[in-house]
Tab-separated table of C-alpha atoms and ligand atoms in Angstrom:
chain	number	residue	atom	x	y	z
A	1	MET	CA	29.067	11.425	-35.908
A	2	ARG	CA	25.684	10.094	-34.740
A	3	LYS	CA	22.450	11.953	-35.811
A	4	LYS	CA	20.572	13.805	-33.145
A	5	ILE	CA	16.889	13.629	-32.278
A	6	ALA	CA	15.317	16.115	-30.099
A	7	LEU	CA	11.834	15.273	-28.509
A	8	ILE	CA	9.987	18.268	-27.272
A	9	GLY	CA	7.642	16.824	-24.418
A	10	GLY	CA	8.742	13.905	-22.460
A	11	GLY	CA	5.337	12.619	-21.361
A	12	GLN	CA	3.516	9.565	-22.449
A	13	ILE	CA	4.190	9.774	-26.128
A	14	GLY	CA	7.606	11.332	-25.517
A	15	GLN	CA	8.975	8.392	-23.523
A	16	ILE	CA	7.893	5.754	-25.805
A	17	LEU	CA	9.433	7.880	-28.824
A	18	ALA	CA	12.719	7.868	-26.811
A	19	MET	CA	12.661	4.186	-26.253
A	20	LEU	CA	12.039	3.490	-29.999
A	21	ALA	CA	14.517	5.874	-31.305
A	22	ALA	CA	17.078	4.405	-28.881
A	23	GLN	CA	16.303	0.760	-29.832
A	24	LYS	CA	16.465	1.672	-33.541
A	25	GLU	CA	19.761	3.353	-32.921
A	26	MET	CA	18.575	6.440	-34.834
A	27	GLY	CA	20.976	8.765	-32.995
A	28	ASP	CA	21.478	10.543	-29.685
A	29	ILE	CA	18.304	11.796	-28.016
A	30	VAL	CA	17.602	14.819	-26.042
A	31	VAL	CA	14.064	14.979	-24.326
A	32	LEU	CA	13.171	18.507	-23.549
A	33	ASP	CA	10.250	19.341	-21.162
A	34	ILE	CA	9.193	22.421	-18.871
A	35	PRO	CA	11.282	22.996	-15.779
A	36	ASP	CA	8.647	21.704	-13.406
A	37	TYR	CA	8.863	18.238	-15.207
A	38	VAL	CA	12.705	18.158	-15.978
A	39	ASN	CA	13.618	15.723	-13.298
A	40	PRO	CA	11.094	13.057	-14.381
A	41	VAL	CA	12.549	13.531	-17.853
A	42	LYS	CA	16.065	13.228	-16.634
A	43	GLY	CA	15.083	10.206	-14.789
A	44	LYS	CA	13.450	8.568	-18.091
A	45	ALA	CA	16.554	9.354	-19.956
A	46	LEU	CA	18.780	7.698	-17.259
A	47	ASP	CA	16.503	4.672	-17.118
A	48	LEU	CA	16.829	4.284	-20.916
A	49	MET	CA	20.634	4.636	-20.573
A	50	GLU	CA	20.522	1.742	-18.047
A	51	MET	CA	18.201	-0.305	-20.350
A	52	ALA	CA	20.980	-0.042	-23.139
A	53	PRO	CA	23.159	-3.026	-22.050
A	54	HIS	CA	20.034	-5.485	-22.557
A	55	GLY	CA	18.314	-3.371	-25.205
A	56	ASN	CA	21.643	-3.626	-27.171
A	57	TYR	CA	21.935	-0.044	-28.386
A	58	ASP	CA	24.393	2.666	-28.154
A	59	ALA	CA	22.860	6.333	-27.829
A	60	ASN	CA	23.399	9.025	-25.500
A	61	ILE	CA	19.883	9.959	-23.960
A	62	THR	CA	19.468	13.109	-21.845
A	63	GLY	CA	16.749	15.123	-20.365
A	64	THR	CA	16.659	18.948	-20.212
A	65	SER	CA	14.564	22.080	-20.083
A	66	ASP	CA	17.068	24.245	-22.000
A	67	TYR	CA	16.616	24.720	-25.641
A	68	LYS	CA	20.268	25.183	-26.222
A	69	ASP	CA	20.524	21.392	-25.663
A	70	ILE	CA	18.596	20.814	-28.806
A	71	GLN	CA	21.024	22.576	-31.031
A	72	GLY	CA	22.326	20.565	-34.011
A	73	SER	CA	19.306	18.358	-34.037
A	74	ASP	CA	18.621	16.547	-37.358
A	75	VAL	CA	15.036	15.769	-36.221
A	76	VAL	CA	12.685	17.300	-33.773
A	77	ILE	CA	9.428	15.551	-32.819
A	78	ILE	CA	6.928	17.732	-30.847
A	79	THR	CA	4.520	16.284	-28.417
A	80	ALA	CA	4.500	19.173	-25.982
A	81	GLY	CA	0.885	19.888	-24.892
A	82	LYS	CA	-2.072	18.571	-23.037
A	83	PRO	CA	-3.739	15.262	-24.183
A	84	ARG	CA	-7.441	14.710	-24.291
A	85	GLN	CA	-9.323	13.433	-21.294
A	86	ALA	CA	-12.730	11.390	-21.535
A	87	GLY	CA	-15.412	13.521	-23.113
A	88	MET	CA	-13.121	15.978	-24.841
A	89	THR	CA	-12.579	16.542	-28.615
A	90	ARG	CA	-9.340	17.447	-29.896
A	91	GLU	CA	-10.422	20.821	-30.500
A	92	ASP	CA	-11.091	21.432	-26.743
A	93	LEU	CA	-7.473	21.516	-26.383
A	94	LEU	CA	-6.833	24.429	-28.749
A	95	SER	CA	-6.574	27.307	-26.368
A	96	THR	CA	-3.931	25.507	-24.081
A	97	ASN	CA	-1.916	23.996	-26.661
A	98	ILE	CA	-1.790	27.057	-28.979
A	99	LYS	CA	0.352	28.788	-26.243
A	100	ILE	CA	2.477	25.763	-25.707
A	101	ILE	CA	3.047	25.210	-29.497
A	102	SER	CA	3.853	28.824	-29.997
A	103	ALA	CA	6.562	28.756	-27.094
A	104	VAL	CA	8.058	25.482	-28.619
A	105	ALA	CA	8.099	26.841	-32.240
A	106	ASN	CA	10.156	29.830	-31.183
A	107	GLY	CA	12.437	27.653	-29.215
A	108	ILE	CA	13.148	25.382	-32.290
A	109	LYS	CA	13.184	28.363	-34.562
A	110	GLU	CA	16.158	29.788	-32.515
A	111	ASN	CA	18.038	26.655	-31.698
A	112	ALA	CA	17.359	24.062	-34.482
A	113	PRO	CA	16.505	25.985	-37.557
A	114	ASP	CA	17.507	23.171	-39.941
A	115	ALA	CA	15.848	20.211	-38.280
A	116	PHE	CA	13.157	18.224	-39.875
A	117	CYS	CA	9.953	18.726	-37.626
A	118	ILE	CA	7.320	16.462	-36.906
A	119	VAL	CA	4.314	17.758	-34.909
A	120	LEU	CA	2.007	15.500	-32.886
A	121	THR	CA	0.349	17.934	-30.518
A	122	ASN	CA	-3.484	18.196	-31.016
A	123	PRO	CA	-5.526	19.503	-32.582
A	124	LEU	CA	-3.046	18.251	-35.066
A	125	ASP	CA	-3.847	19.987	-38.192
A	126	ALA	CA	-4.115	23.289	-36.542
A	127	MET	CA	-1.085	22.980	-34.311
A	128	VAL	CA	1.118	22.145	-37.343
A	129	TYR	CA	-0.257	25.110	-39.214
A	130	THR	CA	0.584	27.298	-36.144
A	131	PHE	CA	4.028	25.878	-35.770
A	132	HIS	CA	4.755	26.373	-39.492
A	133	LYS	CA	3.419	29.979	-39.245
A	134	ILE	CA	5.716	31.046	-36.285
A	135	THR	CA	8.852	29.195	-37.488
A	136	GLY	CA	8.375	30.140	-41.188
A	137	PHE	CA	10.485	27.084	-41.992
A	138	PRO	CA	10.080	25.787	-45.588
A	139	LYS	CA	6.970	23.528	-45.959
A	140	SER	CA	9.338	20.481	-46.792
A	141	GLN	CA	10.689	20.858	-43.293
A	142	VAL	CA	7.453	20.684	-41.323
A	143	ILE	CA	5.049	17.918	-41.158
A	144	GLY	CA	2.056	16.678	-38.916
A	145	MET	CA	1.884	13.172	-37.812
A	146	ALA	CA	-1.869	12.030	-38.158
A	147	GLY	CA	-2.711	10.201	-41.467
A	148	THR	CA	0.157	7.677	-40.788
A	149	LEU	CA	-1.492	6.770	-37.559
A	150	ASP	CA	-4.918	6.771	-38.774
A	151	THR	CA	-3.869	4.593	-41.586
A	152	ALA	CA	-2.276	2.114	-39.144
A	153	ARG	CA	-5.482	2.229	-37.152
A	154	TYR	CA	-7.452	1.418	-40.349
A	155	ARG	CA	-5.139	-1.467	-41.354
A	156	ALA	CA	-5.345	-2.827	-37.829
A	157	PHE	CA	-9.096	-3.023	-37.744
A	158	LEU	CA	-9.323	-4.544	-41.216
A	159	SER	CA	-6.719	-7.161	-40.171
A	160	MET	CA	-8.898	-7.859	-36.969
A	161	GLU	CA	-12.006	-8.121	-39.085
A	162	LEU	CA	-10.791	-10.147	-41.995
A	163	GLY	CA	-8.290	-12.435	-40.232
A	164	VAL	CA	-5.316	-11.552	-42.381
A	165	SER	CA	-1.936	-10.219	-41.689
A	166	VAL	CA	-1.705	-6.394	-41.225
A	167	ALA	CA	1.440	-6.576	-43.417
A	168	ASP	CA	-0.710	-7.349	-46.453
A	169	ILE	CA	-3.239	-4.474	-46.092
A	170	ALA	CA	-2.436	-1.393	-47.973
A	171	GLY	CA	-4.512	1.663	-48.027
A	172	THR	CA	-4.710	5.291	-47.070
A	173	VAL	CA	-6.677	7.757	-45.019
A	174	LEU	CA	-6.900	11.360	-46.224
A	175	GLY	CA	-8.024	14.553	-44.484
A	176	GLY	CA	-8.050	16.032	-40.906
A	177	HIS	CA	-7.143	14.074	-37.828
A	178	GLY	CA	-10.637	13.916	-36.441
A	179	PRO	CA	-13.917	12.315	-37.164
A	180	THR	CA	-14.228	13.858	-40.554
A	181	MET	CA	-11.124	11.975	-41.835
A	182	VAL	CA	-11.485	10.054	-45.201
A	183	PRO	CA	-10.452	6.445	-45.323
A	184	LEU	CA	-10.419	5.137	-49.004
A	185	PRO	CA	-11.712	1.586	-49.110
A	186	ARG	CA	-11.969	1.857	-52.838
A	187	LEU	CA	-8.274	2.023	-53.084
A	188	THR	CA	-7.497	-0.530	-50.264
A	189	THR	CA	-5.913	-3.875	-51.038
A	190	ILE	CA	-5.427	-7.150	-49.243
A	191	GLY	CA	-2.262	-8.860	-50.632
A	192	GLY	CA	-3.148	-7.041	-54.016
A	193	VAL	CA	-6.927	-7.921	-53.974
A	194	PRO	CA	-9.211	-4.989	-53.815
A	195	LEU	CA	-10.895	-4.843	-50.326
A	196	THR	CA	-14.305	-4.184	-52.119
A	197	GLU	CA	-14.036	-7.667	-53.603
A	198	VAL	CA	-13.325	-9.539	-50.307
A	199	ALA	CA	-15.464	-7.608	-47.775
A	200	ASN	CA	-19.071	-6.599	-47.772
A	201	GLN	CA	-20.370	-3.145	-47.351
A	202	ASP	CA	-21.277	-3.594	-43.676
A	203	LEU	CA	-17.754	-4.668	-42.689
A	204	ILE	CA	-16.092	-1.732	-44.609
A	205	ASP	CA	-18.674	0.728	-42.969
A	206	ARG	CA	-17.968	-0.635	-39.551
A	207	VAL	CA	-14.184	-0.388	-40.139
A	208	VAL	CA	-14.298	3.276	-41.653
A	209	GLU	CA	-16.469	4.413	-38.710
A	210	ARG	CA	-14.164	2.682	-36.106
A	211	THR	CA	-11.229	4.362	-37.814
A	212	ARG	CA	-12.701	7.701	-37.539
A	213	LYS	CA	-13.498	7.404	-33.746
A	214	ALA	CA	-10.285	5.348	-33.064
A	215	GLY	CA	-8.550	8.087	-30.985
A	216	THR	CA	-11.842	8.553	-28.889
A	217	GLU	CA	-12.259	4.932	-28.270
A	218	ILE	CA	-8.854	4.833	-26.564
A	219	VAL	CA	-9.559	7.959	-24.512
A	220	THR	CA	-12.769	6.518	-23.352
A	221	LEU	CA	-10.991	3.370	-22.241
A	222	PHE	CA	-8.048	5.265	-20.582
A	223	GLY	CA	-10.266	7.877	-18.954
A	224	LYS	CA	-7.309	9.991	-18.481
A	225	GLY	CA	-4.958	10.880	-21.385
A	226	SER	CA	-4.831	9.633	-25.036
A	227	ALA	CA	-2.934	6.892	-27.072
A	228	PHE	CA	0.700	6.803	-26.857
A	229	PHE	CA	2.239	3.580	-28.349
A	230	SER	CA	0.844	3.972	-31.834
A	231	PRO	CA	1.150	7.603	-32.216
A	232	ALA	CA	4.935	7.222	-31.189
A	233	TRP	CA	5.596	4.354	-33.797
A	234	SER	CA	3.904	6.345	-36.421
A	235	ALA	CA	6.116	9.381	-35.828
A	236	ILE	CA	9.144	7.085	-35.767
A	237	VAL	CA	8.294	5.692	-39.216
A	238	ILE	CA	8.338	9.260	-40.581
A	239	ALA	CA	11.448	10.327	-38.712
A	240	GLU	CA	13.363	7.078	-40.023
A	241	SER	CA	12.154	7.637	-43.603
A	242	TYR	CA	13.848	11.041	-43.433
A	243	LEU	CA	16.949	10.126	-41.646
A	244	LYS	CA	17.508	6.910	-43.892
A	245	ASP	CA	16.232	8.496	-46.917
A	246	LYS	CA	13.749	5.566	-47.176
A	247	ARG	CA	11.497	7.417	-49.474
A	248	ARG	CA	8.410	6.119	-47.806
A	249	VAL	CA	5.068	7.360	-49.103
A	250	LEU	CA	3.014	8.089	-45.890
A	251	PRO	CA	-0.123	10.192	-45.208
A	252	CYS	CA	1.034	13.085	-43.394
A	253	ALA	CA	-0.410	16.544	-42.717
A	254	THR	CA	1.335	18.788	-45.025
A	255	LEU	CA	0.921	22.368	-46.427
A	256	CYS	CA	-1.274	21.970	-49.517
A	257	GLU	CA	-0.905	24.724	-52.108
A	258	GLY	CA	-3.448	23.832	-54.642
A	259	GLU	CA	-3.358	20.007	-54.364
A	260	TYR	CA	-6.722	18.384	-53.887
A	261	GLY	CA	-8.350	21.898	-54.193
A	262	ILE	CA	-6.919	22.888	-50.850
A	263	ASN	CA	-4.892	26.000	-50.396
A	264	GLY	CA	-3.137	27.100	-47.264
A	265	LEU	CA	-4.087	24.356	-44.953
A	266	PHE	CA	-2.089	21.514	-43.365
A	267	ILE	CA	-4.045	18.423	-44.165
A	268	GLY	CA	-3.355	14.735	-44.493
A	269	VAL	CA	-2.485	13.589	-48.041
A	270	PRO	CA	-0.022	11.068	-49.113
A	271	CYS	CA	3.686	12.479	-48.876
A	272	LEU	CA	6.978	11.267	-50.197
A	273	ILE	CA	9.263	11.597	-47.082
A	274	SER	CA	12.949	11.496	-48.122
A	275	ALA	CA	16.146	13.097	-46.985
A	276	LYS	CA	14.800	16.367	-48.399
A	277	GLY	CA	11.843	16.197	-45.965
A	278	MET	CA	8.424	16.240	-47.437
A	279	GLU	CA	9.582	15.864	-51.033
A	280	LYS	CA	6.296	15.426	-52.962
A	281	ILE	CA	2.559	15.258	-52.518
A	282	PHE	CA	0.816	12.379	-54.417
A	283	GLU	CA	-2.569	13.356	-55.773
A	284	ILE	CA	-5.403	10.768	-56.275
A	285	LYS	CA	-8.206	10.945	-58.709
A	286	LEU	CA	-11.283	10.898	-56.215
A	287	THR	CA	-14.736	9.977	-57.005
A	288	ASP	CA	-17.413	12.720	-56.436
A	289	GLU	CA	-18.517	11.141	-52.995
A	290	GLU	CA	-14.873	11.181	-51.860
A	291	LYS	CA	-14.368	14.750	-52.960
A	292	GLU	CA	-17.444	15.611	-50.945
A	293	ARG	CA	-15.965	13.916	-47.854
A	294	LEU	CA	-12.729	15.655	-48.381
A	295	GLY	CA	-14.729	18.996	-48.565
A	296	ALA	CA	-16.359	18.125	-45.101
A	297	THR	CA	-12.847	17.501	-43.577
A	298	LYS	CA	-11.265	20.487	-45.165
A	299	ALA	CA	-14.135	22.806	-43.758
A	300	ALA	CA	-13.467	21.195	-40.359
A	301	VAL	CA	-9.801	21.953	-40.502
A	302	GLN	CA	-10.356	25.361	-41.703
A	303	LYS	CA	-12.724	26.125	-38.816
A	304	THR	CA	-10.038	25.214	-36.311
A	305	VAL	CA	-7.238	27.107	-38.093
A	306	ASP	CA	-9.485	30.227	-38.185
A	307	GLU	CA	-9.673	29.901	-34.419
A	308	CYS	CA	-5.821	29.794	-34.363
A	309	ASP	CA	-5.551	32.789	-36.463
A	310	THR	CA	-7.955	34.631	-34.152
A	311	PHE	CA	-6.057	33.536	-31.212
A	312	MET	CA	-2.815	34.728	-32.615
A	313	SER	CA	-3.812	38.235	-33.884
B	1	APR	N1	7.468	22.816	-23.472
B	1	APR	C1	7.886	21.449	-23.453
B	1	APR	N2	7.040	20.586	-22.919
B	1	APR	C2	5.825	20.871	-22.464
B	1	APR	C3	5.394	22.084	-22.632
B	1	APR	C4	6.167	23.123	-23.063
B	1	APR	N3	5.938	24.460	-23.289
B	1	APR	N4	4.155	22.196	-22.080
B	1	APR	C5	3.967	20.888	-21.722
B	1	APR	N5	4.966	20.201	-21.938
B	1	APR	C6	5.082	18.600	-21.639
B	1	APR	C7	4.343	18.183	-20.378
B	1	APR	O1	5.069	18.592	-19.251
B	1	APR	C8	4.206	16.717	-20.675
B	1	APR	O2	5.489	16.037	-20.094
B	1	APR	O3	4.395	17.812	-22.647
B	1	APR	C9	4.247	16.682	-22.195
B	1	APR	C10	3.031	15.971	-22.700
B	1	APR	O4	2.904	14.680	-22.259
B	1	APR	P1	1.616	14.069	-21.736
B	1	APR	O5	0.814	14.878	-20.922
B	1	APR	O6	1.797	12.717	-21.195
B	1	APR	O7	0.764	13.815	-23.230
B	1	APR	P2	0.871	12.837	-24.433
B	1	APR	O8	0.044	11.683	-24.259
B	1	APR	O9	2.344	12.637	-24.645
B	1	APR	O10	0.402	13.740	-25.684
B	1	APR	C11	0.984	14.971	-26.119
B	1	APR	O11	0.261	14.651	-28.431
B	1	APR	O12	-1.195	13.142	-29.304
B	1	APR	C12	-0.857	14.393	-28.821
B	1	APR	O13	-3.267	14.962	-28.058
B	1	APR	C13	-1.891	14.595	-27.522
B	1	APR	O14	-1.514	16.875	-27.500
B	1	APR	C14	-1.386	15.868	-26.940
B	1	APR	C15	0.109	15.417	-27.052
């Protein structure tokens, strides 16, 4: 029997997720959206079914607004919520998206309690925290997609600056999904060669800064809405690692319980994603400066989470 993937939210990211999951034959796909948007979502699903003969995939793709249709899902990917507009921070979305994520969490809890859940809705670290709090799912079953995207952006910018294949750039970005995130140049390598030996400090600083503001750069260019291709691919990488037990080590927002000196927050750290879900957190020995930066990102995430807790009390 085919696997089943539920996509909650069939907007910009949701539609790319559906296309990628179909092309990769990850399973049958159900796209769920609000009743007011169910016809466009049904239309997108039908369009993708009609793409299958040339796209060379077999998958049933359907649109719905009924949570019963997500029953039996192996993976649920959540993009329901408002995206940023130019001039907004991710935190500006909190009051709207917390209501949406609460409704979505209850729908998933009731209908797909065994699914591996990947949250993309912003402000990411606070939304995945809220989702986990409402569902009460084990922490291995709930992950936030942010570091995977932030690291992809970091690698893309390094590739653009250095003129080397993105495939040969390995690195990671820790922390919250916002301007306080912590790229780690010290541990970045280009085909095994330390970045710090091939690039000067100016270049490194420029790339780090651009990575931190990468989402805003796209929002500003769009004027309306936020990035969708790269967030979708990043979520698919996580979903594939789970479904195929690829055991990828990816920076994801996971519940830290003492790791990195962080307790009770979802924040980006390197995670082993296997058929067990979020199987293991890898801890890195950080320098004092990196620890300080991680402390700043932790404080920023804590502030947004506190607002969520106040909202929900
Ligand atoms: N249940 C299901 N779907 C919902 C709900 C809900 N309660 N509320 C809103 N949606 C749907 C919208 O109808 C829309 O189709 O979520 C979809 C969101 O799509 P877009 O507005 O195109 O936003 P997108 O660019 O996909 O981003 C979604 O991911 O990266 C984050 O910041 C981004 O929070 C935003 C989210």
